[in-house]
Short mmCIF file of C-alpha atoms in Angstrom, two decimals:
data_model
loop_
_atom_site.label_atom_id
_atom_site.label_comp_id
_atom_site.label_asym_id
_atom_site.label_seq_id
_atom_site.Cartn_x
_atom_site.Cartn_y
_atom_site.Cartn_z
CA MET D 1 31.50 -10.22 0.86
CA THR D 2 28.85 -12.76 -1.89
CA ALA D 3 26.32 -11.04 -4.15
CA GLY D 4 23.50 -9.90 -2.83
CA GLY D 5 24.99 -9.04 0.85
CA PRO D 6 26.90 -11.16 3.20
CA VAL D 7 24.72 -14.65 3.94
CA GLY D 8 24.88 -16.54 7.16
CA PRO D 9 24.63 -20.33 7.47
CA GLY D 10 22.06 -21.35 5.69
CA GLY D 11 22.11 -18.67 2.87
CA ARG D 12 20.44 -15.89 4.27
CA TRP D 13 20.47 -11.89 3.39
CA SER D 14 21.35 -9.34 5.23
CA ILE D 15 19.29 -6.44 4.17
CA VAL D 16 22.25 -4.15 5.18
CA GLY D 17 24.93 -6.38 3.77
CA ARG D 18 23.14 -6.35 0.17
CA PHE D 19 22.39 -2.33 0.74
CA LEU D 20 26.36 -1.31 1.42
CA ASP D 21 27.45 -4.43 -1.29
CA HIS D 22 25.90 -2.27 -4.37
CA VAL D 23 28.02 1.07 -2.30
CA GLU D 24 31.09 -0.33 -2.48
CA ALA D 25 30.11 -1.89 -6.34
CA ASP D 26 28.13 1.61 -7.32
CA PRO D 27 29.30 4.14 -4.75
CA ASP D 28 28.20 6.80 -6.94
CA ARG D 29 24.93 6.16 -8.70
CA LEU D 30 21.96 8.10 -6.86
CA ALA D 31 20.61 6.56 -4.63
CA ILE D 32 17.87 8.74 -3.85
CA ASP D 33 17.03 12.15 -4.91
CA ALA D 34 14.03 13.81 -2.55
CA ASP D 35 12.27 17.11 -2.94
CA ASP D 36 15.05 18.98 -0.25
CA ARG D 37 18.19 17.46 -1.59
CA ALA D 38 19.35 13.86 -3.76
CA VAL D 39 22.61 11.66 -1.67
CA SER D 40 24.02 8.83 -3.59
CA TYR D 41 24.57 5.75 -2.35
CA GLU D 42 28.22 6.54 -0.32
CA GLU D 43 27.00 9.54 0.77
CA LEU D 44 22.97 7.44 2.52
CA ALA D 45 25.84 4.95 3.45
CA ALA D 46 27.01 7.68 5.52
CA GLY D 47 24.03 8.94 6.64
CA VAL D 48 23.13 5.02 8.16
CA ARG D 49 26.19 4.57 9.74
CA ALA D 50 25.56 8.23 11.31
CA ALA D 51 22.15 7.34 12.86
CA VAL D 52 23.75 3.37 13.51
CA ALA D 53 26.23 5.52 15.59
CA TRP D 54 23.81 8.25 17.22
CA LEU D 55 21.18 5.42 17.89
CA GLU D 56 24.18 3.13 19.91
CA ALA D 57 24.58 6.33 21.88
CA LEU D 58 21.52 5.79 23.14
CA GLY D 59 21.64 2.84 23.98
CA VAL D 60 18.95 1.07 21.29
CA ALA D 61 19.23 -2.32 21.29
CA ARG D 62 17.69 -5.30 19.01
CA GLY D 63 14.01 -5.77 19.43
CA ASP D 64 13.61 -1.90 20.97
CA ARG D 65 11.38 0.70 18.36
CA VAL D 66 12.38 3.09 16.66
CA ALA D 67 10.00 5.87 16.04
CA TYR D 68 9.60 7.72 12.35
CA LEU D 69 6.93 10.66 12.44
CA GLY D 70 6.81 12.43 9.30
CA ARG D 71 6.91 13.34 5.90
CA ASN D 72 9.54 11.92 2.77
CA ARG D 73 12.59 12.55 3.38
CA ILE D 74 15.92 10.82 2.92
CA GLU D 75 17.07 10.58 7.08
CA PHE D 76 13.69 8.04 7.41
CA PHE D 77 15.42 6.50 5.34
CA GLU D 78 18.32 6.34 6.97
CA LEU D 79 17.27 5.43 10.22
CA LEU D 80 15.30 1.77 8.96
CA LEU D 81 18.48 1.13 7.79
CA ALA D 82 20.28 1.91 10.84
CA SER D 83 17.84 -0.13 12.94
CA ALA D 84 18.26 -3.10 10.70
CA TRP D 85 21.59 -2.57 11.03
CA THR D 86 21.41 -2.52 15.55
CA GLY D 87 18.56 -5.27 15.49
CA ALA D 88 15.68 -2.84 15.82
CA LEU D 89 12.03 -1.47 14.57
CA ILE D 90 10.70 0.95 12.65
CA VAL D 91 7.58 2.47 13.04
CA PRO D 92 6.58 4.80 10.78
CA VAL D 93 3.73 6.68 12.61
CA ASN D 94 0.91 7.91 9.71
CA TRP D 95 0.96 11.59 10.16
CA ARG D 96 -2.33 12.03 9.00
CA LEU D 97 -3.79 10.77 12.53
CA ALA D 98 -6.49 12.80 14.74
CA PRO D 99 -4.09 13.32 17.72
CA GLY D 100 -5.83 11.20 20.10
CA GLU D 101 -4.59 8.74 17.76
CA VAL D 102 -1.04 9.40 17.30
CA GLU D 103 -1.42 8.84 21.10
CA HIS D 104 -2.74 5.35 20.76
CA VAL D 105 0.22 4.37 18.74
CA VAL D 106 2.76 5.94 20.12
CA ARG D 107 1.57 4.13 23.34
CA ASP D 108 0.98 0.51 22.36
CA ALA D 109 4.35 0.46 20.29
CA GLU D 110 6.62 1.91 23.22
CA PRO D 111 9.34 3.75 21.20
CA SER D 112 13.58 3.89 22.43
CA VAL D 113 13.51 7.10 21.15
CA VAL D 114 11.55 9.32 18.54
CA VAL D 115 12.37 10.96 15.43
CA ALA D 116 9.81 13.21 14.01
CA GLU D 117 9.44 16.89 11.62
CA ALA D 118 8.82 20.37 12.70
CA GLY D 119 5.53 19.91 10.92
CA GLU D 120 4.07 17.02 12.70
CA HIS D 121 6.04 17.04 16.46
CA HIS D 122 2.44 18.86 17.69
CA LEU D 123 0.79 15.49 17.61
CA LEU D 124 2.81 14.32 20.06
CA ASP D 125 1.50 16.99 22.60
CA PRO D 126 -1.09 13.99 23.92
CA VAL D 127 1.87 11.68 24.76
CA ALA D 128 3.86 14.20 25.76
CA ASP D 129 4.38 12.62 30.27
CA HIS D 130 4.12 9.28 28.10
CA LEU D 131 7.70 10.31 26.15
CA ARG D 132 8.83 12.33 29.02
CA ASP D 133 12.36 10.00 29.06
CA VAL D 134 12.38 8.90 25.59
CA PRO D 135 14.77 10.92 23.28
CA ARG D 136 13.56 12.86 21.08
CA VAL D 137 14.77 14.56 18.23
CA VAL D 138 13.48 17.18 16.13
CA LEU D 139 14.20 17.77 11.86
CA GLY D 140 13.89 20.66 10.62
CA GLU D 141 14.02 22.08 7.26
CA ALA D 142 18.19 21.29 6.99
CA PRO D 143 19.47 17.88 6.49
CA HIS D 144 20.21 15.81 10.10
CA ARG D 145 24.04 15.23 10.76
CA TRP D 146 22.88 11.38 13.20
CA SER D 147 26.67 11.76 14.40
CA THR D 148 30.41 12.57 14.12
CA VAL D 149 31.70 9.04 15.92
CA SER D 150 31.52 5.70 14.04
CA PRO D 151 29.60 2.39 14.98
CA SER D 152 30.53 -0.12 16.69
CA SER D 153 28.75 -2.41 15.87
CA PRO D 154 29.96 -4.99 13.02
CA VAL D 155 26.99 -4.82 9.46
CA PRO D 156 24.94 -7.36 10.66
CA ALA D 157 25.44 -10.34 8.32
CA ASP D 158 22.43 -12.29 9.41
CA LEU D 159 19.73 -11.84 11.18
CA PRO D 160 17.50 -15.13 12.25
CA ASP D 161 14.42 -14.68 9.76
CA GLU D 162 12.38 -14.88 12.87
CA ALA D 163 13.46 -11.55 13.72
CA PRO D 164 11.49 -8.50 13.39
CA LEU D 165 12.64 -5.76 10.97
CA TRP D 166 9.24 -2.84 10.94
CA LEU D 167 6.24 -2.33 12.77
CA ILE D 168 3.77 -1.18 10.65
CA TYR D 169 0.32 0.39 11.52
CA THR D 170 -2.54 -0.24 9.88
CA SER D 171 -4.88 2.78 8.91
CA GLY D 172 -7.35 1.18 11.73
CA THR D 173 -10.45 1.10 9.55
CA THR D 174 -12.12 -1.29 12.14
CA GLY D 175 -10.91 0.28 15.25
CA LEU D 176 -7.53 1.56 16.04
CA PRO D 177 -4.83 1.22 14.25
CA LYS D 178 -2.81 -2.52 14.55
CA GLY D 179 1.14 -2.78 14.49
CA VAL D 180 1.68 -5.05 11.98
CA VAL D 181 4.95 -6.97 12.64
CA LEU D 182 7.48 -7.16 9.87
CA THR D 183 10.42 -9.77 10.11
CA HIS D 184 13.89 -10.25 7.78
CA GLY D 185 12.60 -13.48 6.77
CA ASN D 186 9.03 -12.05 5.65
CA LEU D 187 11.66 -9.61 3.60
CA ARG D 188 13.57 -12.12 2.51
CA ALA D 189 10.71 -14.75 1.15
CA MET D 190 9.63 -12.28 -1.50
CA PHE D 191 12.08 -9.84 -1.97
CA ASP D 192 13.58 -10.65 -5.07
CA GLU D 193 10.60 -12.82 -6.92
CA LEU D 194 9.21 -9.57 -6.27
CA SER D 195 12.03 -7.08 -7.77
CA ALA D 196 11.80 -9.49 -11.00
CA ALA D 197 7.76 -9.33 -11.31
CA TRP D 198 7.68 -5.14 -10.25
CA ARG D 199 11.26 -4.30 -12.95
CA PHE D 200 12.78 -3.39 -10.22
CA LEU D 201 16.02 -3.84 -11.85
CA PRO D 202 19.52 -2.71 -12.52
CA GLY D 203 20.32 1.31 -13.04
CA ARG D 204 15.59 1.49 -12.76
CA VAL D 205 14.57 4.77 -11.26
CA THR D 206 11.57 4.80 -9.50
CA TYR D 207 8.57 7.98 -8.42
CA THR D 208 7.67 7.14 -5.30
CA PRO D 209 5.27 9.53 -3.82
CA TYR D 210 3.64 7.25 -1.31
CA PRO D 211 3.97 8.23 2.65
CA VAL D 212 6.90 6.17 4.62
CA PHE D 213 3.24 4.77 6.70
CA HIS D 214 2.19 2.42 3.76
CA ALA D 215 4.18 -0.22 2.69
CA ALA D 216 4.45 1.11 -0.36
CA GLY D 217 5.43 4.89 0.20
CA ILE D 218 9.44 1.86 1.71
CA PHE D 219 9.43 -0.69 -0.54
CA TRP D 220 9.11 1.42 -3.85
CA VAL D 221 12.10 3.38 -1.99
CA LEU D 222 13.57 0.20 -0.48
CA GLY D 223 12.89 -2.19 -3.35
CA PRO D 224 15.74 0.31 -6.36
CA LEU D 225 18.21 0.53 -2.92
CA LEU D 226 18.90 -3.69 -3.08
CA THR D 227 19.03 -3.88 -6.31
CA ARG D 228 21.63 -0.80 -7.32
CA GLY D 229 18.68 1.59 -9.02
CA SER D 230 17.28 4.59 -8.07
CA ALA D 231 14.57 6.64 -5.62
CA VAL D 232 12.93 9.58 -6.46
CA LEU D 233 11.41 10.61 -3.34
CA ARG D 234 8.22 13.08 -3.34
CA ARG D 235 6.19 13.96 -0.20
CA GLN D 236 2.85 14.72 -2.58
CA LEU D 237 1.77 12.86 -5.78
CA ASP D 238 2.44 16.68 -8.75
CA PRO D 239 1.86 14.99 -12.32
CA GLY D 240 4.21 17.38 -13.57
CA ASP D 241 6.76 16.63 -11.69
CA LEU D 242 5.99 13.19 -12.08
CA ALA D 243 6.84 14.40 -15.61
CA LYS D 244 9.50 16.22 -15.21
CA SER D 245 11.35 14.02 -12.92
CA CYS D 246 10.88 11.20 -16.60
CA ARG D 247 12.19 14.00 -18.26
CA SER D 248 15.42 14.96 -15.91
CA LEU D 249 16.32 12.10 -14.14
CA GLY D 250 15.44 9.49 -15.90
CA VAL D 251 12.14 7.80 -14.38
CA THR D 252 11.79 4.52 -15.46
CA ASN D 253 8.61 2.53 -13.17
CA THR D 254 5.88 3.67 -10.87
CA MET D 255 3.67 2.59 -8.77
CA LEU D 256 -0.28 4.35 -9.88
CA VAL D 257 -3.51 3.27 -8.72
CA PRO D 258 -6.51 4.23 -11.63
CA SER D 259 -7.58 7.21 -9.89
CA VAL D 260 -4.03 8.43 -10.24
CA LEU D 261 -3.04 6.93 -13.40
CA GLN D 262 -6.44 8.91 -14.63
CA ARG D 263 -5.79 11.87 -12.92
CA VAL D 264 -2.47 11.86 -14.83
CA LEU D 265 -3.28 11.58 -18.50
CA ASP D 266 -5.50 14.16 -17.48
CA ASP D 267 -3.07 16.56 -16.20
CA PRO D 268 -2.88 19.60 -19.31
CA GLU D 269 0.34 20.31 -17.49
CA VAL D 270 1.25 16.80 -18.31
CA ASP D 271 2.82 17.06 -22.20
CA PRO D 272 2.89 12.72 -22.75
CA ALA D 273 6.52 12.49 -24.63
CA ASP D 274 7.53 13.35 -21.07
CA LEU D 275 6.51 10.11 -20.01
CA GLN D 276 7.90 8.19 -22.52
CA GLY D 277 10.48 7.35 -20.83
CA LEU D 278 8.50 5.69 -17.96
CA ARG D 279 8.80 1.35 -18.45
CA THR D 280 7.02 -0.76 -15.06
CA ILE D 281 3.60 1.29 -14.16
CA VAL D 282 2.63 -1.37 -10.86
CA TYR D 283 -1.31 -0.68 -9.73
CA GLY D 284 -2.85 -1.85 -7.23
CA VAL D 285 -6.03 -1.26 -5.32
CA ALA D 286 -8.75 -1.35 -8.36
CA PRO D 287 -7.96 -3.39 -11.40
CA ILE D 288 -7.95 -1.09 -14.59
CA SER D 289 -10.75 0.04 -16.64
CA GLU D 290 -10.65 -1.26 -20.75
CA ALA D 291 -10.99 2.45 -21.09
CA LEU D 292 -7.78 3.23 -19.20
CA LEU D 293 -6.02 0.17 -19.99
CA GLU D 294 -6.48 1.68 -24.00
CA ARG D 295 -5.84 4.84 -23.58
CA ALA D 296 -2.80 4.86 -21.30
CA MET D 297 -1.14 1.90 -23.88
CA ALA D 298 -2.17 4.35 -26.88
CA THR D 299 -0.36 7.62 -24.65
CA LEU D 300 3.05 4.96 -23.40
CA PRO D 301 3.30 2.56 -26.11
CA GLU D 302 6.88 1.32 -24.21
CA CYS D 303 5.36 0.83 -21.12
CA GLU D 304 4.38 -2.18 -19.29
CA LEU D 305 1.72 -2.39 -16.80
CA ILE D 306 1.41 -4.94 -13.62
CA HIS D 307 -1.61 -5.56 -11.36
CA ALA D 308 -0.49 -6.33 -7.76
CA TYR D 309 -2.26 -7.15 -4.96
CA GLY D 310 -1.27 -7.43 -1.54
CA LEU D 311 -1.98 -6.51 1.83
CA THR D 312 -0.46 -4.81 5.05
CA GLU D 313 -0.17 -8.48 7.00
CA ALA D 314 0.89 -10.51 4.12
CA THR D 315 4.30 -8.04 3.34
CA GLY D 316 2.71 -6.30 0.39
CA ALA D 317 2.70 -9.55 -1.35
CA VAL D 318 -0.54 -11.57 -2.45
CA THR D 319 -0.81 -12.27 -6.36
CA VAL D 320 0.43 -10.47 -9.17
CA LEU D 321 -0.75 -9.78 -13.00
CA PRO D 322 1.83 -9.56 -15.45
CA TRP D 323 2.01 -7.52 -18.59
CA ALA D 324 1.87 -10.67 -21.13
CA GLU D 325 -1.91 -10.89 -19.69
CA HIS D 326 -3.36 -8.06 -19.91
CA ARG D 327 -5.70 -8.11 -22.59
CA PRO D 328 -8.22 -5.62 -23.19
CA GLY D 329 -11.77 -7.87 -23.25
CA GLU D 330 -10.84 -10.47 -21.65
CA ARG D 331 -11.74 -11.24 -18.31
CA ARG D 332 -8.41 -12.36 -16.72
CA MET D 333 -8.63 -7.77 -17.02
CA ARG D 334 -10.61 -8.09 -13.87
CA SER D 335 -8.60 -10.50 -12.01
CA CYS D 336 -5.39 -9.70 -9.80
CA GLY D 337 -4.02 -12.75 -11.36
CA ARG D 338 -2.14 -15.01 -9.98
CA PRO D 339 -0.38 -16.11 -6.47
CA TYR D 340 3.38 -16.24 -6.32
CA SER D 341 5.59 -18.98 -6.24
CA PHE D 342 6.13 -18.25 -1.64
CA VAL D 343 2.30 -17.64 -1.31
CA GLU D 344 -0.42 -20.09 -0.69
CA LEU D 345 -3.44 -19.33 -1.66
CA ARG D 346 -7.37 -20.56 -1.61
CA ILE D 347 -11.04 -19.42 -0.89
CA ALA D 348 -12.97 -20.38 2.34
CA ASP D 349 -16.04 -19.98 3.86
CA PRO D 350 -15.32 -17.13 6.19
CA ALA D 351 -17.46 -18.71 8.96
CA THR D 352 -17.19 -22.59 8.71
CA GLY D 353 -13.05 -22.14 6.51
CA GLU D 354 -14.32 -24.91 4.15
CA GLU D 355 -12.55 -24.53 1.51
CA LEU D 356 -15.19 -23.09 -1.91
CA GLU D 357 -14.85 -24.51 -4.93
CA PRO D 358 -14.02 -21.77 -8.47
CA GLU D 359 -16.15 -19.40 -8.68
CA GLN D 360 -17.94 -19.21 -5.09
CA VAL D 361 -17.52 -15.46 -3.60
CA GLY D 362 -15.97 -16.06 0.19
CA GLU D 363 -13.07 -14.95 2.95
CA VAL D 364 -9.64 -14.69 1.15
CA TRP D 365 -6.85 -16.69 2.91
CA VAL D 366 -2.97 -16.51 2.95
CA ARG D 367 -0.58 -18.66 3.67
CA GLY D 368 3.12 -18.45 3.23
CA PRO D 369 6.88 -17.35 4.54
CA VAL D 370 5.07 -13.48 3.76
CA VAL D 371 2.79 -13.91 6.47
CA MET D 372 3.35 -11.15 9.37
CA ALA D 373 4.50 -12.10 12.95
CA GLY D 374 0.86 -11.09 13.96
CA TYR D 375 -0.10 -7.54 15.90
CA PHE D 376 2.18 -6.70 18.10
CA ARG D 377 1.70 -7.68 21.74
CA LYS D 378 -2.01 -8.60 20.97
CA PRO D 379 -1.88 -12.66 21.21
CA GLU D 380 -6.11 -12.57 20.58
CA GLU D 381 -6.64 -10.19 17.54
CA THR D 382 -2.68 -12.71 15.78
CA ALA D 383 -5.07 -15.76 16.77
CA GLU D 384 -8.22 -14.56 15.18
CA ALA D 385 -6.62 -12.95 12.26
CA ILE D 386 -3.80 -15.99 11.76
CA ARG D 387 -5.32 -19.88 11.78
CA SER D 388 -2.98 -22.33 13.65
CA ASP D 389 -2.67 -24.08 10.70
CA GLY D 390 -1.02 -20.67 9.19
CA TRP D 391 -3.87 -19.28 7.14
CA LEU D 392 -3.83 -15.53 6.95
CA ARG D 393 -7.61 -14.30 6.88
CA THR D 394 -7.33 -10.86 4.74
CA GLY D 395 -11.09 -9.78 5.33
CA ASP D 396 -11.08 -9.46 1.82
CA ALA D 397 -14.01 -11.07 -0.73
CA GLY D 398 -13.21 -12.51 -3.98
CA TYR D 399 -13.09 -16.04 -5.80
CA VAL D 400 -10.75 -18.14 -8.50
CA ASP D 401 -11.42 -19.25 -11.40
CA ALA D 402 -10.56 -22.66 -12.71
CA ASP D 403 -6.99 -21.76 -13.37
CA GLY D 404 -6.39 -20.22 -10.11
CA TYR D 405 -6.98 -15.96 -11.18
CA LEU D 406 -8.11 -14.47 -7.60
CA TYR D 407 -11.24 -12.13 -8.59
CA LEU D 408 -11.23 -9.67 -5.45
CA THR D 409 -15.08 -8.65 -5.26
CA ASP D 410 -14.52 -6.81 -1.75
CA ARG D 411 -14.04 -6.50 2.03
CA ILE D 412 -16.01 -9.18 3.78
CA LYS D 413 -17.05 -6.03 5.86
CA ASP D 414 -18.31 -3.62 3.50
CA MET D 415 -20.46 -5.94 2.00
CA ILE D 416 -24.31 -4.96 1.68
CA ILE D 417 -27.08 -7.07 2.64
CA THR D 418 -30.46 -5.80 1.83
CA GLY D 419 -33.44 -7.99 1.95
CA GLY D 420 -31.64 -11.31 3.00
CA GLU D 421 -29.60 -11.34 -0.23
CA ASN D 422 -25.51 -9.76 0.01
CA VAL D 423 -24.35 -7.25 -2.26
CA TYR D 424 -20.46 -7.26 -3.23
CA PRO D 425 -20.25 -3.27 -3.76
CA ALA D 426 -16.85 -3.66 -5.65
CA GLU D 427 -18.79 -6.04 -8.25
CA VAL D 428 -21.68 -3.03 -8.97
CA GLU D 429 -18.56 -0.54 -9.03
CA ASN D 430 -17.11 -2.45 -11.92
CA VAL D 431 -20.33 -1.89 -14.12
CA LEU D 432 -20.91 1.56 -13.39
CA HIS D 433 -16.71 2.44 -13.76
CA ALA D 434 -18.35 1.35 -17.73
CA HIS D 435 -20.42 3.94 -18.41
CA PRO D 436 -18.94 6.14 -20.03
CA ARG D 437 -19.47 9.12 -18.36
CA VAL D 438 -18.71 7.76 -14.85
CA ARG D 439 -15.73 9.27 -14.08
CA GLU D 440 -15.27 7.71 -9.94
CA VAL D 441 -17.62 5.87 -7.68
CA ALA D 442 -18.38 4.39 -4.55
CA VAL D 443 -21.00 2.11 -3.79
CA VAL D 444 -22.78 1.75 0.07
CA GLY D 445 -25.74 0.21 1.73
CA VAL D 446 -27.80 3.60 3.24
CA PRO D 447 -29.91 2.48 5.81
CA ASP D 448 -34.17 1.04 4.68
CA ASP D 449 -37.64 0.48 6.60
CA ARG D 450 -38.45 -2.37 4.40
CA TRP D 451 -34.99 -4.28 3.32
CA GLY D 452 -32.93 -3.54 6.32
CA GLU D 453 -30.54 -1.82 4.00
CA THR D 454 -30.52 -0.34 -0.12
CA VAL D 455 -27.80 0.03 -2.70
CA LYS D 456 -26.79 3.83 -3.19
CA ALA D 457 -23.94 5.11 -5.73
CA VAL D 458 -22.52 8.18 -5.60
CA VAL D 459 -20.73 9.20 -8.74
CA VAL D 460 -18.28 11.18 -9.78
CA ARG D 461 -19.19 12.61 -13.47
CA GLU D 462 -17.00 13.18 -15.95
CA PRO D 463 -16.31 16.79 -16.44
CA GLY D 464 -18.06 18.20 -18.97
CA THR D 465 -20.86 15.05 -18.87
CA GLU D 466 -24.37 14.64 -18.02
CA VAL D 467 -25.97 11.94 -16.73
CA THR D 468 -29.37 11.31 -14.48
CA VAL D 469 -30.71 8.67 -11.83
CA ALA D 470 -32.29 6.68 -14.39
CA GLU D 471 -29.74 6.28 -16.96
CA LEU D 472 -27.84 4.57 -14.42
CA ILE D 473 -29.77 2.32 -12.87
CA SER D 474 -31.39 1.62 -15.89
CA TRP D 475 -27.71 0.66 -16.48
CA CYS D 476 -26.79 -1.66 -13.91
CA ARG D 477 -29.78 -3.13 -14.66
CA ASP D 478 -29.50 -3.90 -17.78
CA ARG D 479 -26.43 -6.00 -16.56
CA LEU D 480 -26.91 -6.93 -13.13
CA ALA D 481 -29.43 -9.13 -11.51
CA HIS D 482 -33.02 -6.05 -10.11
CA TYR D 483 -31.07 -6.73 -6.43
CA LYS D 484 -27.64 -5.89 -6.80
CA CYS D 485 -28.67 -2.44 -8.58
CA PRO D 486 -29.00 0.53 -6.91
CA THR D 487 -31.81 1.91 -6.00
CA SER D 488 -30.01 5.99 -6.09
CA VAL D 489 -27.75 8.29 -7.26
CA ASP D 490 -25.74 10.93 -5.65
CA PHE D 491 -23.52 12.95 -7.96
CA VAL D 492 -20.09 14.76 -5.37
CA ASP D 493 -17.35 16.96 -7.10
CA GLU D 494 -14.72 13.85 -5.71
CA LEU D 495 -14.83 11.15 -3.43
CA PRO D 496 -12.63 10.55 -0.01
CA LYS D 497 -9.35 9.10 -1.03
CA ASN D 498 -6.42 7.86 1.02
CA ALA D 499 -2.94 8.39 1.36
CA THR D 500 -2.49 5.43 -1.90
CA GLY D 501 -5.77 7.10 -3.87
CA LYS D 502 -7.94 4.93 -2.40
CA ILE D 503 -11.36 5.77 -2.07
CA LEU D 504 -12.64 5.48 0.95
CA ARG D 505 -16.52 3.27 1.56
CA ARG D 506 -16.47 3.77 5.43
CA VAL D 507 -16.47 7.59 4.98
CA VAL D 508 -18.60 7.80 1.92
CA ARG D 509 -20.79 5.26 4.15
CA GLU D 510 -21.11 7.71 7.53
CA PRO D 511 -23.41 10.45 6.71
CA TYR D 512 -26.43 7.97 5.56
CA TRP D 513 -25.65 6.02 9.13
CA ALA D 514 -26.12 9.22 10.92
CA GLY D 515 -28.36 9.10 13.89
CA HIS D 516 -29.21 4.99 13.14
CA ASP D 517 -28.82 1.74 15.48
CA ARG D 518 -26.23 0.50 12.75
CA ARG D 519 -26.48 -3.23 11.42
CA ILE D 520 -23.15 -2.34 9.76
CA SER D 521 -19.28 -1.62 10.35
#
């Protein structure tokens, strides 16, 4: 063995081999501390070997799918590594989906085995007949023992770059969920550089409250395991538990979208002294406001904040804005940073594919070894997303500046067309976020008889403050072209969000288009 695990002819490391190297070197190190129990590297490795033997006994072979429907627990990562060992694909199923959507995912993936938590097993009822001959395991409260025998297959020294590793289904914001096929080569291409950028270092301890049906939920545990670190795995974010874990388990790293970071800093039960061990916070989804950045810097003076942008179809890694470039007041703070070395990035006219000049808004395209193999068994959708020359069309709208920093403006499909003018909601949201009495905001297009649609802001006010519709519209008119400004504002107590804290604009928009013949998605 060499550092980084067994390697094949091309010097490529094996995900399982790299993990087992760390087991051999440091067997007693904490691997995962979950809600119900904690395991060392050696204990986790024993669970992985037992899961491999169990999969072998079921006849699971290379290319088969292993579906998991459940919350965050150690057994998922035993299955993930066991699947990689056997050459199978792990398929985390989103337990937040409606039963009909779960049925679609399971039918589409055609798993060879299904593992479900007792609390989520009912979601499989609509597809019970389809799974009649598929082995199923229901996980209860006690830790699950996969097998009492040892695996017969050797640790894989290498799998080809094109060999599938994960099948992760997208959220389905524009239709039914699609399975994104990510490969061993995708992970290998980005892992070392991303780990350095995100400070996955030996001895670091990450806090991971994001569900494993998201790439973030997987990577924020797998990253530490492949760098001789430790992971604190939780079923949901609890600011009090984060503070407690920082104090008792030595948490150093976490990922918090800006709205969640704000929530942690606002929580009256969180003593800032308990958070002083944090050394790295990676954030995404939206740029951080200047006020929140300055507050975080004052509260956590030893902590680096790192802005990352990625998408599942690009293995979650496209650009990064490192801590050294976080300077309050500079325009660059609104950017997502620059591409990693393994990524090519261009801004293209979504209609013609022509590359646009700096500062021109278009669609973000990405090319490189992190681009997915494709959508599972969907050649037409894959061809629409990945051009013949390898460019992945992300569906995100944005522009780059003269220095190559990426600025996202919106999803292409979220663009508002009012009176023939294009308005990107994120641009308007950024202006409203700067208002001292605005806590959160979502900007959407709403139907209008004269203009087709107009701009509406849905706002959550800062607690204990008041602000009027007229004040907010005036604030925008002083800072934006008038056609971009809201013509109406609604105030709400909270905005709908997904599991990672991202505001769901489509859910905000839905009530305003009820009963209308839609012109927008």
